Tab-separated table of C-alpha atoms and ligand atoms in Angstrom:
chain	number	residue	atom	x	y	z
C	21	UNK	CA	183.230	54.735	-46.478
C	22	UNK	CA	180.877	57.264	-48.025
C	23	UNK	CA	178.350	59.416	-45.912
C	24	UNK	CA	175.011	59.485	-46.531
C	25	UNK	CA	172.431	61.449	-44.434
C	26	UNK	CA	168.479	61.139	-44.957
C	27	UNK	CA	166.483	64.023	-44.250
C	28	UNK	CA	163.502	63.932	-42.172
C	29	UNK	CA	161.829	65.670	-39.947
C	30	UNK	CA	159.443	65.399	-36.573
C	31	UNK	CA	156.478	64.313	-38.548
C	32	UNK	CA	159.078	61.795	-40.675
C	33	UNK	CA	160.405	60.149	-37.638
C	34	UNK	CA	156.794	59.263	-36.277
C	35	UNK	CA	155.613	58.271	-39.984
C	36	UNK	CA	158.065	57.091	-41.884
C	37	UNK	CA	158.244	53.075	-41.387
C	38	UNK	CA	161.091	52.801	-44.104
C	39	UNK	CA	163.245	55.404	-42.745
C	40	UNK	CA	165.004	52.920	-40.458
C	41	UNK	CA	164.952	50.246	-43.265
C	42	UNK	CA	166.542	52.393	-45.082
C	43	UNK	CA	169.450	53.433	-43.336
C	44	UNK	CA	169.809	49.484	-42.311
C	45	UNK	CA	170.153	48.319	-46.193
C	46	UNK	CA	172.795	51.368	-46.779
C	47	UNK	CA	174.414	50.533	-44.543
C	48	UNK	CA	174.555	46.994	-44.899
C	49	UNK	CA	175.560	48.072	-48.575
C	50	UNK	CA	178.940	49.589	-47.074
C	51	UNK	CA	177.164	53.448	-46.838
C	52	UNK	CA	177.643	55.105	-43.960
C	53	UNK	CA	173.662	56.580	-43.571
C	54	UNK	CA	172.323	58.505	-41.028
C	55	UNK	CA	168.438	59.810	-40.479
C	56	UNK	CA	168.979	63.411	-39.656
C	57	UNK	CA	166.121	66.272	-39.209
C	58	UNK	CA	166.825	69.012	-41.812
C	59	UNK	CA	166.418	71.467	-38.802
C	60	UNK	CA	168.740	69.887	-36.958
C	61	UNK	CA	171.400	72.982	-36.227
C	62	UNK	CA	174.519	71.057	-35.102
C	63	UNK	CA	174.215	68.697	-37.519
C	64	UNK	CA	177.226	68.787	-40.609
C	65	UNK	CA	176.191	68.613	-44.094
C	66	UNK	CA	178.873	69.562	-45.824
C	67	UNK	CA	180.832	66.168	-44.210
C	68	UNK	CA	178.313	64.189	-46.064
C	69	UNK	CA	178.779	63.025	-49.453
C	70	UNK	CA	175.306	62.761	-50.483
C	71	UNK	CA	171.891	64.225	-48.581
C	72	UNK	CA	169.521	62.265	-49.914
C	73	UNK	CA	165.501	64.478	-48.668
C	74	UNK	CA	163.199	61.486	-47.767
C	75	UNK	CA	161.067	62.563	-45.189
C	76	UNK	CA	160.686	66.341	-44.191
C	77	UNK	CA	157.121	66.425	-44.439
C	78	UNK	CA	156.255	69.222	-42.159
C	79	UNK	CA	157.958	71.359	-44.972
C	80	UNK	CA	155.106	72.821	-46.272
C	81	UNK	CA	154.174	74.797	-42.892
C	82	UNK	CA	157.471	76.262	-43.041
C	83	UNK	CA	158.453	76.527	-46.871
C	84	UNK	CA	160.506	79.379	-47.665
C	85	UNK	CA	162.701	77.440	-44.654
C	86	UNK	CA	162.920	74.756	-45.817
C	87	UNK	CA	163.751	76.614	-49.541
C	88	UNK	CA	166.868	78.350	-47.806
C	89	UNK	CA	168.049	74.678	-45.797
C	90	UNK	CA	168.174	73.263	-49.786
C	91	UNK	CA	170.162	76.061	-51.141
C	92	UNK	CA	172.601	75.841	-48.201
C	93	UNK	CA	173.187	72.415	-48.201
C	94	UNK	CA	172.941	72.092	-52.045
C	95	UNK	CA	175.866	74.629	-51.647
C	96	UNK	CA	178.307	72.564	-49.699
C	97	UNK	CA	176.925	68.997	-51.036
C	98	UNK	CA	175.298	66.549	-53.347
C	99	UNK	CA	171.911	67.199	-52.478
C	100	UNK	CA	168.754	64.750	-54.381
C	101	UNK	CA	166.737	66.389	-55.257
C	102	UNK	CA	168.511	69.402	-56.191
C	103	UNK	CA	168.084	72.413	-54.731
C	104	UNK	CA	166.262	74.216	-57.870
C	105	UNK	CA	164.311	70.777	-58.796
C	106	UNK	CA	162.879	71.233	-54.860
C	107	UNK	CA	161.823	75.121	-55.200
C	108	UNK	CA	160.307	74.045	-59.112
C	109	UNK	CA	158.183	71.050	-57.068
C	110	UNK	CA	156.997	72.559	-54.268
C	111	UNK	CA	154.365	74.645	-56.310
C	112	UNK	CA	151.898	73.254	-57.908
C	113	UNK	CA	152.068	76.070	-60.596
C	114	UNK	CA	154.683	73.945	-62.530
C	115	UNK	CA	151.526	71.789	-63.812
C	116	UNK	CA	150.776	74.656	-65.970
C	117	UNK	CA	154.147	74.396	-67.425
C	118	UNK	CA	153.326	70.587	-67.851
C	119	UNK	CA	150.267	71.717	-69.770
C	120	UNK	CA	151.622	74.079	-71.989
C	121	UNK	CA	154.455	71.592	-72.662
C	122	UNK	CA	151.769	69.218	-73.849
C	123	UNK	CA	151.706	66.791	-70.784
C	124	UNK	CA	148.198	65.658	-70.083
C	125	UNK	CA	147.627	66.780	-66.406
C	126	UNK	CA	143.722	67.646	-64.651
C	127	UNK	CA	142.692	70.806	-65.745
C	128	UNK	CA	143.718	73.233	-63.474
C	129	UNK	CA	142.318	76.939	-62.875
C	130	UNK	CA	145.079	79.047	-60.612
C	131	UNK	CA	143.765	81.772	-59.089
C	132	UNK	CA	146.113	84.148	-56.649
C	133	UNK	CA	145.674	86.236	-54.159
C	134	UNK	CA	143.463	89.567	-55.655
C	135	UNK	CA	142.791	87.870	-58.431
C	136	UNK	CA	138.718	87.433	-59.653
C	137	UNK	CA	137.428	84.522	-57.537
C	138	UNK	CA	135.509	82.732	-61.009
C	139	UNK	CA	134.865	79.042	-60.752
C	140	UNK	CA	133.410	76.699	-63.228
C	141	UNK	CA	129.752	76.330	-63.131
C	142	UNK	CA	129.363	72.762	-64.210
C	143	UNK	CA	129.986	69.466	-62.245
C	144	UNK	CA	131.913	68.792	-58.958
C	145	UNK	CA	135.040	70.696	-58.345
C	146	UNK	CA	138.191	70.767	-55.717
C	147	UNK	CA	139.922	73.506	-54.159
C	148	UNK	CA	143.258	73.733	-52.959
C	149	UNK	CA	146.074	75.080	-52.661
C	150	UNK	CA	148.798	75.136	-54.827
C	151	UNK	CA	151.845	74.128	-52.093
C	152	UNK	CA	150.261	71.355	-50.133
C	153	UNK	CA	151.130	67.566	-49.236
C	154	UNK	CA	148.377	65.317	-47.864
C	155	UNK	CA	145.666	66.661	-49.403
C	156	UNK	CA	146.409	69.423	-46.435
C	157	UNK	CA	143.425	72.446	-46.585
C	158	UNK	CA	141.697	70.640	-49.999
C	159	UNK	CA	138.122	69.612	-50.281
C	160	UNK	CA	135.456	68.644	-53.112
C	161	UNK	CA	132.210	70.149	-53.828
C	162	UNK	CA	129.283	69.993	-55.415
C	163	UNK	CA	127.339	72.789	-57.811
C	164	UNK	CA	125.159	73.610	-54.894
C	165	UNK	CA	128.458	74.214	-52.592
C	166	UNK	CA	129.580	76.551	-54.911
C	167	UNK	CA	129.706	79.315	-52.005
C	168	UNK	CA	131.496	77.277	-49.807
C	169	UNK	CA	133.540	76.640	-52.673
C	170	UNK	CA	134.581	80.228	-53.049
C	171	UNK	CA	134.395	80.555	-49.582
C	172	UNK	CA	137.776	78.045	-49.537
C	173	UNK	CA	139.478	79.985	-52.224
C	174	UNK	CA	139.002	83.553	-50.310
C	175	UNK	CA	140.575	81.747	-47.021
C	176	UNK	CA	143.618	80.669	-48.902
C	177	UNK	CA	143.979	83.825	-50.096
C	178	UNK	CA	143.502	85.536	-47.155
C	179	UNK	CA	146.842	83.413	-45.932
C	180	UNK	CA	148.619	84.102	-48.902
C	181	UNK	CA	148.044	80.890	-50.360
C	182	UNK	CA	147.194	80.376	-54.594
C	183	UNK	CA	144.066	78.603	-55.378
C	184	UNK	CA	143.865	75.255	-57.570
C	185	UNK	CA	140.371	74.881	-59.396
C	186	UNK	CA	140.593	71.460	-60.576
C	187	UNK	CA	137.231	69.402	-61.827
C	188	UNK	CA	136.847	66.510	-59.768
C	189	UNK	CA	137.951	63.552	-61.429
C	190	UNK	CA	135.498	60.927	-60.634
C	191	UNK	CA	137.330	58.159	-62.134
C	192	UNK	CA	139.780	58.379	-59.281
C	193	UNK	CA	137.601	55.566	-57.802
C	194	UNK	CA	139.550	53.511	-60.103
C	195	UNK	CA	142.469	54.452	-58.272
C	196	UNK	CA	145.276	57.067	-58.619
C	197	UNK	CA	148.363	55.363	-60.163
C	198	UNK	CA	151.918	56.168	-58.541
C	199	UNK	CA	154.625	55.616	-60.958
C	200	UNK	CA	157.965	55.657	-59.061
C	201	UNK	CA	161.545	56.007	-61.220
C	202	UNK	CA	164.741	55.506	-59.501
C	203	UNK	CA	168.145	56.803	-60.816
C	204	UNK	CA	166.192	57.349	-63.515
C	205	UNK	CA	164.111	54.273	-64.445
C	206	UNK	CA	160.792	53.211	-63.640
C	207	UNK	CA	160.804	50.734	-60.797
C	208	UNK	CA	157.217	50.204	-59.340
C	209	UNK	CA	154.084	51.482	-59.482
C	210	UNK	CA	151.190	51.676	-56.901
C	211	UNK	CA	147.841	52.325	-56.758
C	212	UNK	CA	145.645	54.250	-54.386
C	213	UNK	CA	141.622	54.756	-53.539
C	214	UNK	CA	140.050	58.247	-53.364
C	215	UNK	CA	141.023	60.778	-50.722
C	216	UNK	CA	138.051	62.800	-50.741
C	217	UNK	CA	135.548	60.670	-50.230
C	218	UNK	CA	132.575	63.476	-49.207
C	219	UNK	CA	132.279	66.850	-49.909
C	220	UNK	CA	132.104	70.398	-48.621
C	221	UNK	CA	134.537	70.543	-45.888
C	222	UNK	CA	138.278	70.169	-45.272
C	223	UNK	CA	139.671	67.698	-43.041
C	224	UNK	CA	142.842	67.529	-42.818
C	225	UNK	CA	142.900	64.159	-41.048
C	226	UNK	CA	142.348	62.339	-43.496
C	227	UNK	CA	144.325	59.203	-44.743
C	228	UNK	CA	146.941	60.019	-47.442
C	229	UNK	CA	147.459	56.796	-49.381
C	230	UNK	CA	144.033	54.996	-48.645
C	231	UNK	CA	144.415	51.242	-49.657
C	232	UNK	CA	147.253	51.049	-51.408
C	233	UNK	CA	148.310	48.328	-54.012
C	234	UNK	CA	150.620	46.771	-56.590
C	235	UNK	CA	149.663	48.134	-59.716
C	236	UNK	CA	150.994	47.507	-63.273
C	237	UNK	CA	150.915	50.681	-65.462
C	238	UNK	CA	149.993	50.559	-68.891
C	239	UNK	CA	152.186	52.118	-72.200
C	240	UNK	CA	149.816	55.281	-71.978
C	241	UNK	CA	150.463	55.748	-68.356
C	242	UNK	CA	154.332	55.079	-68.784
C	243	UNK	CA	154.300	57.621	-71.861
C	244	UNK	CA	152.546	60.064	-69.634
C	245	UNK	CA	154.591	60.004	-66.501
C	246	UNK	CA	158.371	59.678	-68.743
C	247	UNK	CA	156.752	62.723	-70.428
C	248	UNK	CA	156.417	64.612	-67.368
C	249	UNK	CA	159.409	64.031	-66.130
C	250	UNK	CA	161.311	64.616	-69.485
C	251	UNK	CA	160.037	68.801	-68.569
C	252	UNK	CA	161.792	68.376	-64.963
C	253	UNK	CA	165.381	70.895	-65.744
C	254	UNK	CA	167.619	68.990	-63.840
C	255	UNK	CA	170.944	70.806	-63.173
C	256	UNK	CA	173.832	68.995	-64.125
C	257	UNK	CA	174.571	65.708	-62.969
C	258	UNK	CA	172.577	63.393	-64.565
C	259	UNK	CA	168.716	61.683	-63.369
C	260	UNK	CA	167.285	62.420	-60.544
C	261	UNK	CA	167.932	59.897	-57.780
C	262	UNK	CA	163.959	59.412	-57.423
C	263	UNK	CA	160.959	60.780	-58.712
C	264	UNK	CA	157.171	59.475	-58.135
C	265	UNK	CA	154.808	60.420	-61.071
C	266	UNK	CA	150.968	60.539	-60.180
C	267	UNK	CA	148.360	60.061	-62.203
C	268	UNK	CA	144.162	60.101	-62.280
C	269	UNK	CA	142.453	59.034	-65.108
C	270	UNK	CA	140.126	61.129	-67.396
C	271	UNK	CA	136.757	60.548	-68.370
C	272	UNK	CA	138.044	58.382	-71.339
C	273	UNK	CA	140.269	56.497	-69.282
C	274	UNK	CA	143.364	58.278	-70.441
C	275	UNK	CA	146.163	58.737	-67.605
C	276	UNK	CA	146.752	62.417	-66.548
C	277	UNK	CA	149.331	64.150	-64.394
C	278	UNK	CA	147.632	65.047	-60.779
C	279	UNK	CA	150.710	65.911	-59.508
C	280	UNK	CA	154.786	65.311	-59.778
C	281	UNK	CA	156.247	64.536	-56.250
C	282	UNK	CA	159.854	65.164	-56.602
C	283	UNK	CA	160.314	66.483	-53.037
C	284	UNK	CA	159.644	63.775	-50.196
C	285	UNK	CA	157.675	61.183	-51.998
C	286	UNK	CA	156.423	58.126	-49.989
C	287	UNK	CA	158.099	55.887	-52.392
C	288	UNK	CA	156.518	52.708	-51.135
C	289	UNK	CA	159.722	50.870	-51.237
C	290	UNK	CA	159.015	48.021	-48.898
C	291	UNK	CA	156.107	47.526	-50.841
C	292	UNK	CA	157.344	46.489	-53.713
C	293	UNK	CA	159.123	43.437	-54.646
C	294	UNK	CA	163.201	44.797	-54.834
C	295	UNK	CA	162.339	48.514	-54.101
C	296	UNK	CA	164.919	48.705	-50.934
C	297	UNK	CA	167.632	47.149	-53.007
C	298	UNK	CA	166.742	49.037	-56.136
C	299	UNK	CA	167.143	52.408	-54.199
C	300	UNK	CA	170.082	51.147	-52.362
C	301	UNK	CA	171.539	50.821	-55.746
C	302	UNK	CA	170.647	54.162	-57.152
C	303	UNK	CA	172.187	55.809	-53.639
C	304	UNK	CA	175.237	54.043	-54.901
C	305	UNK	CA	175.543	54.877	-57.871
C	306	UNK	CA	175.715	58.798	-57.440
D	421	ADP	N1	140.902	67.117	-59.130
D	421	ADP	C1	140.815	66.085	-58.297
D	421	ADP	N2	139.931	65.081	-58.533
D	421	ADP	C2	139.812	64.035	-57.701
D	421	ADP	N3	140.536	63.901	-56.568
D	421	ADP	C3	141.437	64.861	-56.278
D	421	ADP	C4	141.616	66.001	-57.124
D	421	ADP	N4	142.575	66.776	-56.570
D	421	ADP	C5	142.972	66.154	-55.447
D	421	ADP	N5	142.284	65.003	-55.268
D	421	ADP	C6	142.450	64.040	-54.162
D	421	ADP	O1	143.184	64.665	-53.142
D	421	ADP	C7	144.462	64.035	-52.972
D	421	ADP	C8	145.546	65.078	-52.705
D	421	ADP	O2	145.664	65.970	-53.805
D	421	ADP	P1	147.041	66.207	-54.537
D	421	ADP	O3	146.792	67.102	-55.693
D	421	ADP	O4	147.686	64.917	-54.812
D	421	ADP	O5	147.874	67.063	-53.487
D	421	ADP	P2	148.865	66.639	-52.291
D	421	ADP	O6	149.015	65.146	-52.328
D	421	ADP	O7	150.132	67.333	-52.607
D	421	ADP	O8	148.192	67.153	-51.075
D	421	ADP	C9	144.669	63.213	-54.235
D	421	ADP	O9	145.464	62.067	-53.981
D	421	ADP	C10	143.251	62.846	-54.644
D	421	ADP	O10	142.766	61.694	-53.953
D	422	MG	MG1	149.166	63.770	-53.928
């Protein structure tokens, strides 16, 4: 029987409804799976065939961490994603590669520590920073919250962090589109309200995937997200067991990249018709 363990974490185990579900349909598919934390010390990695990272989401607290767990156990096993694919995600910073690749993505200013603090003068903007999950330490603001605006950035630099400048893409009220590929090939797609819904302030309480739906993306939005994944270097071994493409919509209505979540997506499996069995059969096949 082959080994699989899902990684999680604290914040995972509390969260994470399809964890369990999961691990039921593997192993009703013959798998061996376990849920396992990725700080768990005693726990054996290299006995698995397959570590399969589904729900560490306290790893951006504790990054360069949870950088050195990947390498290790990408050392002694089949780890998805790879270890280089999760150090390439888990900056923001690669949507400038998108860009210059020609992927349409939001336009995005970076600005690093001791670097000039200049933000555009026109229209609402968000700040951020460029490793982040759950909209964690990000708010919007309007041209007469430009101060608090740079306020933000300074703070995140003052931890260490790199800015994001990104216009505030109003058409998000139409929903943010989450394209999800397994083993490969697109399987569902979900949609997703606004996260910040006011402005001038962080909260980071706020609700990740506010009501989320079935969505059916379009040719544009399918070009787009194979695109952006067609600039992911994945080392040897063929597709990558998942991916989750995200997308807002520009003032013309054409799709672009917010962000590629190749890490610990929520993949909304349960929500969509076949998505258990459909990753069941990608674990499978690896
Ligand atoms: N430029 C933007 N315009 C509109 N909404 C944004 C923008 N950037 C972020 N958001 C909102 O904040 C959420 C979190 O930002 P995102 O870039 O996806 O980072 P993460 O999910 O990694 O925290 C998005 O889902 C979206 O609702
Ligand atoms: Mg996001």
């Amino acid at each position: 029987m082959k080994r699989v363990a899902l990684a999680t974490d604290e914040v995972g185990r509390e969260m994470d409804a399809e964890l369990p579900v999961l691990v039921a349909a593997l192993r009703a598919r013959g798998i061996d799976a376990v849920a396992v934390g990725w700080d768990d010390p005693g726990f054996d990695w290299a006995a698995q065939d397959a570590v399969v990272i589904r729900s560490t989401w306290e790893y951006t607290d504790r990054l360069a961490q949870f950088l050195a767990w990947a390498d290790r156990v990408g050392a002694v096993t089949s780890l998805h994603s790879p270890a280089e694919v999760v150090r390439w995600n888990s900056d923001k910073t690669y949507l400038a590669e998108l860009a210059a690749a020609g992927v349409p993505t939001v336009p995005t200013r970076f600005i690093a520590p001791g670097e000039a603090v200049r933000l555009p003068e026109d229209g609402e903007i968000v700040v951020k920073p460029s490793v982040s999950a759950g909209a964690r330490n990000s708010a919007r603001y309007t041209v007469a919250q430009r101060d608090a605006a740079e306020a933000h950035v300074r703070l995140l630099h003052e931890g260490g962090e790199t800015a994001m400048v990104q216009p505030y893409m109003e058409r998000i009220v139409d929903g943010e589109r989450a394209l999800v590929f397994l083993g490969g090939r697109f399987s569902h797609a979900m949609r997703k309200g606004p996260v910040l819904t006011d402005t001038g302030r962080v909260d980071n309480a706020r609700v990740p995937h506010p009501g989320v739906a079935g969505h059916t993306p379009d040719t544009a939005e399918l070009a787009v997200a194979a695109a952006a994944l067609a600039t992911v270097a994945v080392p040897a071994g063929g597709p990558l067991l998942y991916a989750r493409v995200d997308l807002a919509l520009a003032g013309d209505g054409s799709p672009v990249v917010m962000e590629l979540e190749l890490i610990e997506p929520n993949l909304f499996l349960t929500e969509a018709e076949g998505g258990v069995e459909r990753f069941v059969e990608a674990v499978a096949r690896l």
